[in-house]
mmCIF file of C-alpha atoms in Angstrom:
data_model
loop_
_atom_site.group_PDB
_atom_site.id
_atom_site.type_symbol
_atom_site.label_atom_id
_atom_site.label_comp_id
_atom_site.label_asym_id
_atom_site.label_seq_id
_atom_site.Cartn_x
_atom_site.Cartn_y
_atom_site.Cartn_z
ATOM 1 C CA MET A 1 -4.399 -7.397 22.025
ATOM 2 C CA ILE A 2 -1.712 -10.042 22.202
ATOM 3 C CA THR A 3 0.639 -11.109 19.466
ATOM 4 C CA PHE A 4 3.054 -14.007 19.474
ATOM 5 C CA THR A 5 5.953 -13.883 17.051
ATOM 6 C CA PRO A 6 8.336 -16.799 16.529
ATOM 7 C CA ARG A 7 11.970 -16.077 17.357
ATOM 8 C CA TRP A 8 13.182 -17.032 13.886
ATOM 9 C CA SER A 9 11.386 -13.998 12.461
ATOM 10 C CA PHE A 10 13.823 -11.738 14.340
ATOM 11 C CA LYS A 11 16.943 -13.197 12.713
ATOM 12 C CA GLY A 12 19.234 -10.282 11.849
ATOM 13 C CA ILE A 13 17.478 -7.736 14.074
ATOM 14 C CA GLU A 14 18.083 -9.258 17.478
ATOM 15 C CA GLY A 15 19.513 -7.769 20.672
ATOM 16 C CA ASN A 16 21.744 -4.757 20.476
ATOM 17 C CA THR A 17 22.569 -5.004 16.776
ATOM 18 C CA LYS A 18 22.251 -1.759 14.805
ATOM 19 C CA PRO A 19 19.330 -3.118 12.747
ATOM 20 C CA GLY A 20 17.636 -4.412 15.915
ATOM 21 C CA ILE A 21 17.895 -1.061 17.671
ATOM 22 C CA ALA A 22 16.596 0.772 14.585
ATOM 23 C CA VAL A 23 13.609 -1.570 14.207
ATOM 24 C CA ARG A 24 12.639 -1.261 17.884
ATOM 25 C CA GLU A 25 12.857 2.540 17.700
ATOM 26 C CA LEU A 26 10.601 2.554 14.623
ATOM 27 C CA ILE A 27 8.078 0.201 16.234
ATOM 28 C CA ARG A 28 7.967 2.247 19.445
ATOM 29 C CA LYS A 29 7.442 5.475 17.492
ATOM 30 C CA ARG A 30 4.523 3.865 15.681
ATOM 31 C CA VAL A 31 3.084 2.553 18.948
ATOM 32 C CA MET A 32 3.260 6.091 20.386
ATOM 33 C CA LEU A 33 1.302 7.437 17.402
ATOM 34 C CA TYR A 34 -1.303 4.706 17.797
ATOM 35 C CA ASP A 35 -1.668 4.563 21.582
ATOM 36 C CA LYS A 36 -0.950 8.167 22.575
ATOM 37 C CA VAL A 37 0.597 6.854 25.800
ATOM 38 C CA PRO A 38 4.268 6.215 26.494
ATOM 39 C CA PRO A 39 5.434 2.634 25.978
ATOM 40 C CA SER A 40 5.980 0.593 29.111
ATOM 41 C CA ASP A 41 9.432 0.613 30.643
ATOM 42 C CA LYS A 42 9.062 -3.177 30.792
ATOM 43 C CA PHE A 43 9.562 -3.563 27.031
ATOM 44 C CA SER A 44 12.907 -5.138 26.275
ATOM 45 C CA ALA A 45 14.856 -6.801 23.511
ATOM 46 C CA TYR A 46 15.108 -10.569 23.174
ATOM 47 C CA GLY A 47 17.332 -11.934 25.917
ATOM 48 C CA GLN A 48 16.880 -8.891 28.145
ATOM 49 C CA GLY A 49 14.315 -9.062 30.908
ATOM 50 C CA LEU A 50 11.499 -11.573 31.266
ATOM 51 C CA ASP A 51 9.309 -12.292 28.257
ATOM 52 C CA TRP A 52 6.108 -12.958 30.241
ATOM 53 C CA VAL A 53 6.117 -9.409 31.626
ATOM 54 C CA GLN A 54 5.577 -7.990 28.141
ATOM 55 C CA TYR A 55 2.411 -10.083 27.657
ATOM 56 C CA PHE A 56 0.675 -8.681 30.760
ATOM 57 C CA LEU A 57 1.296 -4.951 30.632
ATOM 58 C CA PRO A 58 -1.266 -2.962 32.612
ATOM 59 C CA GLU A 59 -2.743 0.298 31.358
ATOM 60 C CA GLY A 60 -0.717 3.286 32.499
ATOM 61 C CA SER A 61 2.702 3.311 34.073
ATOM 62 C CA ASP A 62 1.997 1.372 37.294
ATOM 63 C CA THR A 63 3.804 -1.935 36.835
ATOM 64 C CA SER A 64 3.701 -2.992 40.495
ATOM 65 C CA SER A 65 1.293 -5.808 39.587
ATOM 66 C CA LEU A 66 4.089 -7.450 37.590
ATOM 67 C CA SER A 67 6.056 -8.751 40.557
ATOM 68 C CA LYS A 68 5.406 -12.367 39.589
ATOM 69 C CA CYS A 69 4.057 -14.302 36.641
ATOM 70 C CA PRO A 70 0.237 -14.483 36.751
ATOM 71 C CA PHE A 71 0.264 -18.078 35.547
ATOM 72 C CA SER A 72 0.892 -20.901 37.941
ATOM 73 C CA ILE A 73 0.672 -24.630 37.570
ATOM 74 C CA LYS A 74 -1.710 -26.262 39.978
ATOM 75 C CA SER A 75 -1.862 -29.959 40.440
ATOM 76 C CA GLU A 76 -4.597 -31.800 42.212
ATOM 77 C CA LYS A 77 -4.199 -35.282 43.523
ATOM 78 C CA THR A 78 -6.998 -37.549 42.509
ATOM 79 C CA ASN A 79 -7.817 -40.970 43.803
ATOM 80 C CA HIS A 80 -8.333 -43.490 41.066
ATOM 81 C CA GLU A 81 -9.892 -46.601 42.527
#
């Protein structure tokens, strides 16, 4: 499952604010009840860490596959005659 949430929806609960910390703790507790596995150590708050990492979390705790972003831009030269 992947969910994208616009940044404006986090206004007032961002970063290391007291409300932001409380909301993240609540969400992570609910995730633990749902998933029955510990949350990834790659989860972070906005502005901490790299966002793309959180969209490609592997099952389990092995995060070695996250050394670089899995997306890359490829360009091919074409001849237009």
